[in-house]
XYZ file of C-alpha atoms in Angstrom:
679
model
C 0.000 0.000 0.000
C 2.964 2.306 -0.455
C 5.553 2.535 -3.239
C 8.734 4.537 -3.581
C 8.498 7.612 -5.803
C 10.542 5.963 -8.566
C 8.792 2.582 -8.465
C 6.329 3.488 -11.207
C 5.940 0.045 -12.759
C 5.253 -1.546 -9.372
C 2.745 1.159 -8.465
C 0.936 0.951 -11.784
C 0.629 -2.830 -11.473
C -0.748 -2.534 -7.937
C -3.090 0.280 -8.969
C -4.479 -1.775 -11.862
C -5.057 -4.751 -9.582
C -6.655 -2.636 -6.861
C -9.004 -0.869 -9.273
C -9.925 -4.186 -10.917
C -10.861 -5.695 -7.554
C -12.622 -2.466 -6.504
C -14.831 -2.391 -9.607
C -15.718 -6.057 -9.150
C -16.563 -5.547 -5.465
C -18.579 -2.393 -6.140
C -20.679 -4.290 -8.678
C -21.408 -6.981 -6.108
C -22.370 -4.359 -3.527
C -24.381 -2.198 -5.907
C -22.187 0.848 -5.247
C -21.233 3.546 -7.773
C -17.698 3.436 -9.131
C -15.783 4.880 -12.041
C -12.585 2.939 -12.637
C -10.820 5.895 -14.241
C -11.690 8.196 -11.331
C -10.559 5.558 -8.827
C -7.244 5.220 -10.639
C -6.847 9.020 -10.641
C -7.499 9.134 -6.878
C -4.860 6.481 -6.169
C -2.521 8.272 -8.568
C -2.947 11.447 -6.494
C -2.109 9.623 -3.281
C 1.027 8.110 -4.829
C 2.350 11.062 -6.825
C 1.147 14.215 -5.072
C 1.499 13.564 -1.344
C 4.512 13.439 0.948
C 3.813 9.971 2.359
C 2.187 8.123 -0.561
C 0.078 5.845 1.660
C -2.724 4.513 -0.520
C -4.734 3.254 2.448
C -4.814 6.435 4.529
C -7.247 9.226 3.654
C -7.329 12.193 6.009
C -9.709 15.137 5.420
C -6.917 17.082 3.708
C -6.527 14.291 1.134
C -10.250 14.179 0.396
C -10.297 17.933 -0.144
C -7.167 17.992 -2.301
C -8.167 15.148 -4.579
C -11.705 16.427 -5.219
C -11.062 20.157 -5.350
C -7.569 20.350 -6.848
C -6.115 17.096 -8.230
C -9.084 15.926 -10.287
C -9.868 19.427 -11.643
C -6.191 19.672 -12.630
C -5.722 16.185 -14.069
C -9.050 14.834 -15.362
C -10.373 16.141 -18.675
C -14.101 15.784 -19.276
C -14.835 16.936 -22.823
C -18.053 18.735 -23.775
C -20.846 16.247 -24.368
C -19.144 13.446 -22.415
C -20.831 11.905 -19.408
C -19.102 13.184 -16.313
C -17.686 10.663 -13.873
C -18.996 10.489 -10.311
C -15.779 11.301 -8.462
C -17.313 11.833 -4.991
C -19.323 8.617 -5.294
C -16.256 6.731 -6.516
C -14.157 8.057 -3.630
C -16.824 6.950 -1.146
C -16.821 3.471 -2.675
C -13.025 3.347 -2.682
C -12.891 4.215 1.017
C -15.530 1.582 1.807
C -13.589 -1.017 -0.156
C -10.288 -0.230 1.563
C -11.930 -0.906 4.910
C -13.801 -3.993 3.693
C -10.623 -5.488 2.210
C -8.612 -4.678 5.371
C -6.350 -2.326 3.425
C -7.179 0.896 5.295
C -4.369 2.290 7.442
C -5.504 1.981 11.087
C -3.899 5.337 11.900
C -6.392 7.150 9.678
C -9.920 8.398 10.444
C -12.847 6.069 11.021
C -14.735 5.167 7.852
C -17.873 7.099 8.784
C -15.830 10.216 9.515
C -14.128 9.972 6.121
C -17.433 9.479 4.314
C -18.848 12.545 6.055
C -15.910 14.606 4.772
C -16.514 13.335 1.224
C -20.178 14.380 1.443
C -19.202 17.862 2.620
C -16.515 18.416 -0.014
C -18.700 16.904 -2.766
C -20.886 20.019 -2.696
C -17.931 22.080 -3.967
C -16.740 19.516 -6.526
C -18.768 20.623 -9.610
C -17.657 24.236 -9.193
C -14.024 23.157 -8.734
C -14.109 21.042 -11.911
C -15.488 24.020 -13.855
C -12.888 26.447 -12.472
C -10.437 26.909 -15.343
C -7.748 28.348 -13.062
C -7.491 24.903 -11.414
C -6.948 23.046 -14.677
C -3.611 21.628 -15.736
C -1.936 23.065 -18.851
C -2.672 20.051 -21.076
C -6.296 20.007 -19.929
C -6.649 23.749 -20.569
C -5.609 23.482 -24.208
C -7.537 20.238 -24.803
C -10.726 21.811 -23.424
C -10.142 25.040 -25.359
C -9.695 23.052 -28.564
C -12.773 20.898 -27.927
C -14.921 23.939 -27.146
C -13.909 25.382 -30.522
C -15.008 22.265 -32.380
C -11.660 20.495 -32.692
C -11.698 16.697 -32.471
C -9.009 16.291 -29.818
C -8.826 12.550 -30.531
C -7.634 13.388 -34.059
C -3.890 13.987 -33.794
C -3.700 15.894 -37.069
C -6.557 18.217 -36.151
C -5.045 18.845 -32.732
C -1.661 19.649 -34.295
C -3.287 22.201 -36.626
C -4.985 23.784 -33.617
C -1.665 24.000 -31.760
C -0.035 25.705 -34.741
C -2.857 28.263 -34.913
C -2.495 28.882 -31.165
C 1.231 29.536 -31.587
C 0.450 32.084 -34.301
C -1.961 33.862 -31.958
C -5.048 32.932 -34.000
C -6.889 31.157 -31.165
C -9.140 32.886 -28.652
C -8.611 31.582 -25.125
C -9.093 32.544 -21.475
C -5.935 34.562 -20.829
C -6.649 35.078 -17.126
C -7.057 31.341 -16.521
C -3.896 30.518 -18.485
C -1.926 33.097 -16.488
C -3.069 31.460 -13.233
C -2.119 28.002 -14.523
C 1.341 29.156 -15.630
C 1.930 30.977 -12.355
C 1.112 27.767 -10.471
C 3.575 25.829 -12.611
C 6.363 28.404 -12.313
C 6.031 28.758 -8.532
C 5.938 24.981 -8.013
C 2.527 25.174 -6.321
C 0.946 22.480 -8.480
C 0.092 19.284 -6.617
C 2.119 17.323 -9.144
C 5.203 19.165 -7.854
C 4.860 17.672 -4.363
C 8.013 15.847 -3.361
C 7.850 12.418 -1.771
C 9.523 12.510 1.620
C 11.747 9.707 2.818
C 9.914 7.428 5.271
C 10.970 7.786 8.890
C 11.788 4.911 11.229
C 9.396 4.316 14.147
C 10.346 6.129 17.338
C 9.742 5.392 21.014
C 8.497 8.217 23.245
C 7.704 8.368 26.962
C 4.196 9.277 28.191
C 3.105 12.900 27.939
C 3.397 13.269 31.700
C 7.086 12.388 31.545
C 7.657 14.836 28.695
C 5.927 17.560 30.700
C 8.121 16.828 33.709
C 11.238 17.254 31.570
C 10.143 20.661 30.315
C 9.773 21.899 33.887
C 13.566 21.726 34.208
C 14.105 23.868 31.087
C 15.807 27.211 31.787
C 14.393 28.648 28.562
C 10.828 27.763 29.573
C 11.324 29.422 32.962
C 12.851 32.527 31.377
C 10.070 32.929 28.798
C 7.433 32.536 31.491
C 9.279 35.007 33.708
C 9.490 37.543 30.891
C 5.754 37.289 30.178
C 4.917 37.645 33.880
C 7.216 40.681 34.105
C 5.490 42.353 31.135
C 2.065 41.570 32.608
C -1.306 42.883 31.524
C -0.337 46.475 32.314
C 2.696 46.360 30.028
C 6.143 47.896 30.249
C 7.338 50.958 28.350
C 9.789 50.391 25.508
C 11.876 52.755 23.407
C 10.778 54.182 20.070
C 12.729 51.345 18.413
C 10.708 48.785 20.415
C 13.594 47.841 22.722
C 13.554 47.507 26.476
C 14.609 50.535 28.437
C 18.074 50.080 29.876
C 16.955 50.297 33.501
C 14.367 47.568 32.929
C 16.864 45.515 30.970
C 19.402 45.538 33.795
C 16.783 44.320 36.232
C 15.605 41.587 33.868
C 19.146 40.318 33.394
C 19.231 39.617 37.125
C 15.656 38.328 37.424
C 15.886 35.956 34.458
C 19.532 35.004 34.936
C 20.469 35.563 31.311
C 24.184 35.989 32.071
C 24.493 39.172 29.997
C 27.149 41.692 31.066
C 25.108 44.829 31.790
C 27.840 47.005 33.269
C 28.822 49.867 30.981
C 26.195 48.883 28.386
C 24.117 51.834 27.150
C 21.477 50.014 25.101
C 19.505 46.840 25.686
C 20.367 45.957 22.074
C 23.847 45.125 23.380
C 22.493 42.436 25.730
C 22.365 39.512 23.269
C 20.837 36.852 25.514
C 18.087 39.101 26.840
C 17.416 40.438 23.357
C 17.060 36.888 22.065
C 14.581 36.024 24.825
C 12.440 39.063 24.042
C 12.343 38.210 20.328
C 11.710 34.575 21.173
C 8.754 35.508 23.387
C 7.362 37.694 20.585
C 7.673 34.928 17.985
C 6.056 32.475 20.439
C 3.115 34.912 20.791
C 3.701 35.281 24.532
C 4.305 39.055 24.462
C 3.730 41.836 21.975
C 4.448 45.540 21.597
C 1.440 47.827 21.315
C 1.648 51.637 21.334
C 5.055 51.793 22.938
C 4.490 49.163 25.618
C 5.409 45.477 25.915
C 2.380 43.424 27.033
C 1.839 39.778 27.908
C -0.614 38.226 25.429
C -3.789 37.433 27.338
C -4.666 34.416 25.163
C -1.298 32.850 26.037
C -2.173 32.371 29.726
C -3.180 28.684 29.312
C 0.075 28.064 27.439
C 2.148 29.720 30.158
C 0.457 27.484 32.720
C 1.344 24.279 30.821
C 5.127 23.777 30.588
C 4.826 21.253 27.752
C 2.732 23.552 25.572
C 5.017 26.469 26.437
C 8.053 24.418 25.440
C 6.379 23.483 22.156
C 5.576 27.136 21.444
C 9.221 27.982 22.063
C 10.385 25.159 19.785
C 8.126 26.190 16.900
C 9.172 29.810 17.368
C 12.798 28.832 16.677
C 11.948 28.819 12.968
C 11.240 32.564 13.192
C 14.438 33.535 15.017
C 16.652 33.966 11.970
C 17.366 37.658 12.532
C 17.731 37.354 16.301
C 20.113 34.406 16.065
C 22.281 35.012 12.998
C 21.269 38.379 11.563
C 23.867 41.113 11.070
C 24.310 43.219 14.212
C 25.566 46.312 12.369
C 26.382 47.635 8.919
C 29.903 46.299 9.284
C 28.723 42.707 9.260
C 27.106 40.560 6.579
C 24.906 37.498 6.916
C 26.211 34.051 6.071
C 24.781 31.696 3.475
C 22.718 30.102 6.233
C 20.778 33.346 6.720
C 19.090 33.084 3.302
C 18.018 29.454 3.747
C 17.663 29.393 7.531
C 14.198 27.855 7.859
C 14.797 25.199 5.192
C 18.158 24.178 6.673
C 16.767 24.055 10.222
C 13.898 21.866 9.032
C 16.266 19.593 7.107
C 18.685 19.259 10.018
C 15.941 18.330 12.473
C 14.337 15.887 10.035
C 17.761 14.338 9.389
C 18.350 13.772 13.090
C 14.838 12.390 13.602
C 14.567 8.633 14.217
C 18.284 8.010 13.660
C 19.364 4.959 15.680
C 22.805 6.522 16.228
C 23.873 10.114 16.985
C 24.915 12.118 13.942
C 28.609 13.116 13.832
C 29.138 16.834 13.255
C 31.368 16.369 10.167
C 28.653 14.393 8.385
C 25.909 16.872 9.328
C 28.099 19.852 8.433
C 29.049 18.488 5.021
C 25.481 17.541 4.135
C 24.482 21.171 4.798
C 27.445 22.313 2.691
C 26.102 20.315 -0.235
C 22.856 22.233 0.091
C 24.792 25.492 -0.116
C 26.668 24.268 -3.194
C 23.420 23.356 -4.898
C 21.655 26.596 -3.971
C 24.350 29.242 -4.346
C 26.598 30.196 -7.240
C 30.020 29.348 -5.808
C 32.039 28.932 -8.991
C 33.168 32.545 -9.186
C 35.194 32.764 -5.973
C 38.528 31.364 -4.889
C 38.925 28.283 -2.704
C 39.978 30.549 0.166
C 36.822 32.635 -0.246
C 34.672 29.520 -0.378
C 36.300 28.224 2.780
C 35.575 31.510 4.552
C 31.946 31.438 3.439
C 31.486 27.892 4.700
C 33.201 28.650 8.006
C 30.936 31.675 8.500
C 27.856 29.532 7.826
C 29.194 26.800 10.138
C 29.568 29.288 13.002
C 25.991 30.409 12.492
C 24.752 26.817 12.379
C 26.539 26.148 15.654
C 24.803 29.184 17.155
C 21.473 27.686 16.142
C 22.435 24.286 17.546
C 23.553 25.931 20.801
C 20.097 27.467 21.115
C 18.415 24.103 20.523
C 20.676 22.556 23.166
C 19.679 25.287 25.637
C 16.024 24.635 24.862
C 16.473 20.902 25.341
C 15.600 19.858 21.783
C 18.978 18.335 20.976
C 21.924 17.056 22.975
C 25.601 16.832 22.108
C 28.383 14.540 23.236
C 31.771 13.346 22.024
C 32.686 9.878 20.843
C 33.587 7.780 17.840
C 31.231 7.999 14.875
C 29.239 4.866 14.227
C 30.480 2.991 11.130
C 27.160 3.623 9.360
C 28.278 7.236 8.872
C 31.565 6.348 7.215
C 31.834 6.888 3.476
C 31.557 4.003 1.059
C 34.754 2.398 -0.184
C 34.408 2.566 -3.968
C 36.368 -0.655 -4.384
C 33.529 -2.428 -2.567
C 30.827 -0.890 -4.743
C 32.005 -1.936 -8.183
C 29.498 -1.411 -10.966
C 26.456 -1.143 -8.677
C 26.416 2.657 -8.772
C 23.953 4.190 -11.247
C 25.776 5.873 -14.105
C 23.541 8.964 -13.915
C 23.845 9.505 -10.155
C 23.863 13.295 -9.476
C 27.275 14.427 -8.185
C 25.719 15.992 -5.066
C 24.018 12.701 -4.172
C 27.204 10.752 -4.873
C 29.138 13.009 -2.536
C 26.448 12.843 0.142
C 26.641 9.042 0.032
C 30.406 9.230 0.188
C 30.953 7.809 -3.284
C 32.226 10.944 -4.948
C 34.448 8.948 -7.268
C 31.314 8.204 -9.249
C 31.096 11.901 -10.085
C 34.714 12.081 -11.334
C 35.103 15.324 -9.376
C 38.585 15.617 -7.804
C 37.432 18.337 -5.388
C 34.495 16.220 -4.231
C 36.748 13.185 -3.884
C 39.103 15.222 -1.701
C 36.207 16.367 0.501
C 35.058 12.761 0.954
C 38.611 11.663 1.791
C 39.058 14.465 4.333
C 35.720 13.707 5.981
C 36.491 10.010 6.307
C 39.841 10.866 7.910
C 38.107 13.270 10.309
C 35.509 10.657 11.279
C 38.062 7.926 11.951
C 40.924 9.904 13.530
C 39.344 10.071 16.956
C 36.295 11.223 18.922
C 34.051 13.764 17.204
C 31.046 15.784 18.250
C 27.885 13.655 18.192
C 24.430 15.221 17.865
C 21.010 13.716 18.450
C 17.470 14.793 19.226
C 16.279 14.524 22.804
C 12.958 12.840 23.439
C 11.362 16.271 23.679
C 12.940 17.199 20.373
C 11.756 13.949 18.799
C 8.217 14.595 20.065
C 8.188 18.129 18.643
C 9.682 17.175 15.264
C 7.195 14.333 14.948
C 4.324 16.793 15.387
C 5.734 18.909 12.567
C 6.178 15.892 10.296
C 2.583 14.800 10.845
C 1.340 18.344 10.256
C 2.752 18.353 6.708
C 1.421 14.881 5.923
C 4.568 12.831 6.462
C 4.522 9.387 7.993
C 6.187 9.277 11.418
C 5.383 5.942 13.098
C 5.283 5.843 16.889
C 5.872 2.552 18.674
C 2.738 1.811 20.678
C 0.269 3.731 18.498
C -1.053 0.480 16.985
C -1.926 -1.166 20.306
C -5.645 -0.919 19.575
C -5.533 -1.400 15.802
C -7.206 -4.366 14.162
C -5.031 -7.432 13.647
C -4.986 -6.864 9.876
C -4.237 -3.168 10.327
C -1.358 -3.944 12.666
C 0.283 -6.508 10.397
C -0.199 -4.332 7.325
C 1.566 -1.350 8.895
C 4.344 -3.521 10.304
C 4.934 -5.008 6.856
C 4.945 -1.601 5.140
C 6.688 0.686 7.600
C 8.487 -0.993 10.507
C 12.036 -2.229 10.878
C 12.410 -5.668 12.567
C 13.329 -4.340 16.025
C 10.460 -1.852 16.173
C 8.071 -4.479 14.785
C 8.942 -6.849 17.650
C 8.237 -4.170 20.251
C 4.993 -3.099 18.552
C 3.751 -6.669 18.222
C 4.541 -7.450 21.858
C 2.572 -4.385 22.939
C -0.353 -5.341 20.718
C -0.457 -8.883 22.078
C -0.297 -7.559 25.655
C -3.234 -5.227 24.957
C -5.346 -8.068 23.548
C -5.373 -10.506 26.428
C -3.857 -13.974 26.413
C -1.117 -14.608 23.873
C -2.847 -17.637 22.338
C -6.037 -15.624 21.826
C -4.109 -12.725 20.307
C -2.204 -15.063 17.984
C -5.475 -16.557 16.774
C -6.664 -13.064 15.796
C -3.414 -12.379 13.944
C -3.500 -15.679 12.083
C -7.145 -15.099 11.177
C -6.203 -11.690 9.751
C -3.692 -13.399 7.447
C -6.222 -16.067 6.467
C -8.932 -13.536 5.583
C -6.726 -11.148 3.593
C -8.046 -11.301 -0.012
C -4.732 -10.270 -1.584
C -2.293 -13.176 -1.652
C 0.889 -11.081 -1.831
C -0.171 -8.942 1.116
C -1.192 -12.012 3.104
C 2.287 -13.452 2.511
C 3.896 -10.209 3.708
C 1.660 -10.122 6.803
C 2.581 -13.698 7.681
C 6.279 -12.985 7.148
C 6.302 -9.951 9.454
C 4.299 -11.808 12.096
C 6.809 -14.629 12.149
C 9.791 -12.263 12.205
C 8.332 -10.193 15.057
C 7.561 -13.116 17.363
C 10.175 -14.017 20.002
C 12.927 -16.471 19.097
C 11.613 -19.833 17.974
C 7.908 -18.971 18.262
C 7.632 -17.878 14.653
C 9.040 -21.132 13.290
C 6.850 -23.219 15.585
C 3.754 -21.310 14.463
C 4.753 -21.699 10.832
C 5.120 -25.466 11.144
C 1.701 -25.710 12.784
C 0.159 -23.738 9.918
C 1.627 -26.242 7.454
C -1.312 -28.470 8.322
C -3.955 -25.738 7.961
C -6.227 -26.198 4.959
C -6.554 -22.434 4.453
C -3.024 -21.290 5.308
C -0.875 -24.203 4.163
C 0.075 -22.587 0.811
C 1.356 -19.448 2.546
C 3.058 -21.407 5.328
C 4.775 -23.797 2.913
C 5.942 -20.897 0.736
C 7.372 -19.124 3.793
C 9.071 -22.291 5.065
C 10.686 -22.789 1.675
C 11.698 -19.126 1.444
C 13.367 -19.281 4.864
C 15.056 -22.556 3.884
C 13.355 -24.304 6.791
C 11.842 -26.860 4.441
C 13.601 -28.439 1.479
C 11.779 -29.683 -1.640
C 12.586 -33.264 -0.588
C 10.663 -32.732 2.665
C 7.411 -31.883 0.869
C 4.921 -34.381 -0.486
C 3.485 -34.004 -4.006
C 0.297 -32.326 -2.763
C 2.380 -29.710 -0.978
C 4.462 -29.066 -4.085
C 1.242 -28.369 -5.968
C 0.065 -25.978 -3.243
C 3.316 -24.000 -3.461
C 3.098 -23.930 -7.259
C -0.505 -22.706 -7.182
C 0.338 -20.062 -4.595
C 3.235 -18.734 -6.654
C 1.012 -18.450 -9.752
C -1.755 -16.655 -7.850
C 0.774 -14.193 -6.457
C 2.222 -13.758 -9.941
C -1.215 -12.669 -11.169
C -1.332 -9.989 -8.486
C 2.235 -8.806 -8.968
C 1.653 -8.514 -12.703
C -1.120 -5.999 -12.031
C -4.265 -7.989 -12.653
C -5.714 -9.423 -15.825
C -3.810 -7.676 -18.616
C -0.441 -7.891 -16.910
C -0.997 -11.500 -15.859
C -1.944 -12.545 -19.392
C 1.219 -10.953 -20.731
C 3.355 -12.697 -18.093
C 1.758 -16.080 -18.827
C 2.092 -15.583 -22.568
C 5.806 -14.927 -22.154
C 6.247 -18.322 -20.451
C 4.475 -20.260 -23.227
C 4.244 -24.042 -22.774
C 5.887 -23.910 -19.352
C 3.076 -21.643 -18.109
C 0.426 -23.983 -19.569
C 1.889 -26.989 -17.784
C 2.274 -25.060 -14.521
C -1.299 -23.758 -14.618
C -2.630 -27.222 -15.440
C -0.809 -28.626 -12.414
C -1.982 -25.781 -10.174
C -5.596 -26.362 -11.172
C -5.217 -29.925 -9.913
C -4.066 -28.735 -6.477
C -6.102 -28.435 -3.289
C -5.406 -24.720 -2.977
C -8.227 -23.107 -0.957
C -8.600 -20.034 -3.201
C -10.938 -21.621 -5.727
C -12.084 -18.282 -7.150
C -8.456 -17.298 -7.688
C -7.731 -20.578 -9.463
C -10.740 -20.107 -11.741
C -9.543 -16.620 -12.632
C -6.081 -18.048 -13.283
C -7.593 -20.661 -15.602
C -9.464 -18.027 -17.609
C -6.407 -15.787 -17.835
C -4.213 -18.663 -19.016
C -6.794 -19.779 -21.572
C -6.924 -16.295 -23.114
C -3.170 -15.756 -22.917
C -2.181 -19.139 -24.333
C -5.098 -19.665 -26.712
C -5.868 -23.116 -25.363
C -8.638 -24.772 -23.399
C -7.859 -25.698 -19.808
C -9.903 -27.888 -17.558
C -11.586 -26.320 -14.563
C -9.922 -26.497 -11.180
C -10.842 -29.605 -9.289
C -13.372 -29.177 -6.521
C -11.777 -28.368 -3.168
């Protein structure tokens, strides 16, 4: 239910299979469905969202697909019958739940259907709004409205030539809006797929709140707001604290600023930062020459966890206060121009890492961003080095602030080997020939880019990482909690160990198979079993979820992750018991063979047939349904005919699947095949 951004063939095969099964199911249920609209909806979820989870539909996804994606991507020519997109989306959501494919971390089905009904009222107007159309749709619709047969390539080419000569009347305002959306990268099709994050473990909220109570920054921000109060404090015409007040605050808040001999509060950097921080966190504000505490912030000030979170989020607005030029004699570093993006990238990079990030690796990854975003070819190596050092000092200032807040922590030690650069002699010809040089350098394989300077940087970094202890950086649990909230807010997947404790058995196994590493899967499964009573009872529910999964490939993946997540030895024992199950024997035998726990000599003929039938049924799914399966069978020729004939003689429990396989093989191979024997 999720595919990497570049795995287009795999996604298209899965999409074809899913839509084929959806249309069949909808017909049985008497529900409306338009296969093309269903495919477009799944296409949106795969191509235009950060996480790409086909089984999770939050309200934002319903709104985007109906009001923006379909109006942009789907062309409905004049005179054509319009597809029922809202009705199709309702049916798709119902099917995902019925087929146990819905992500358990998403909304309840009834809540999702209610959102569809609400958004559906705006759908016709959105489809008619030309400013929401894609460029290809705009010109196709313009041509069709002027009597051009857009299915006639020659006629369409003549229309395009007339348009280029300025002989075609069109909606200039709508075209301007479409082009602006394309140029600014605001089109949904421009959405970048984010890398999936590993599951994280977090303590209870009460423990997080207790940790914030020890934060000096939290205490100082609260103290500043209390000092300002409802009556406010006078500030200078420039909005700064008066010097007498500033001196007192330095003592009250314990900022550590040197106030002696200072004539302006602007020269008290720590206090100045706190004031700006409190403003960005919406705790205080300046109105008519006075600094007031924000009345609506009182509940936040009373809750240390919410106050800490406000302070964390406000860090993204502290560019000027942290690294801005202090006078006309100073200039900002490269970091200043890309501050928010770099801060976001650094925090997301640190998130869910199993090992602390060594400073040299973090520093150089940020440098690559500078090289990609700034024109650095015109200066000397010495100048470049100075620019990078300036940006590094500013980045350290930002990291110091995050340490003070309690979002990250730093230590010294040897870098874990996972951060060492790749030895090119071990890679051989496995590197893609068209790998971008920046990516090659980031992965430590700069030799692939044939760039001597990049190779030297990789060599120097490896020497720095292996010469001795280096600075190690990682998120604290508070920092992990806060970054996770930001990831979820922009639609990224950020699994949390323990969040599936009350999911259905099928939902649990599906997420574990799609998103969890083996260690996290073991912890999550143990928690789920503990929350569902006796272990034997819980295992029965999990096995039943595998048995009832209608998709053979997914059922195999669910069984595999269940076995891998069980404690040592339990998975193999369960698998051997399932070998005798009439319904699960094909999956169990396939898994035993895959794990080399059962050799071909150890299986009887009937079991060989079960494994053969199972492999063919999974082949049909992996090929993308009917058309893809027929092509795959046709490519195998006589071997496929013999294999299908043998499979039809097996005792495989999926009789409907075998009958479909028989029909597919008959069409693909042009031969009659006997029906599957009765089970």
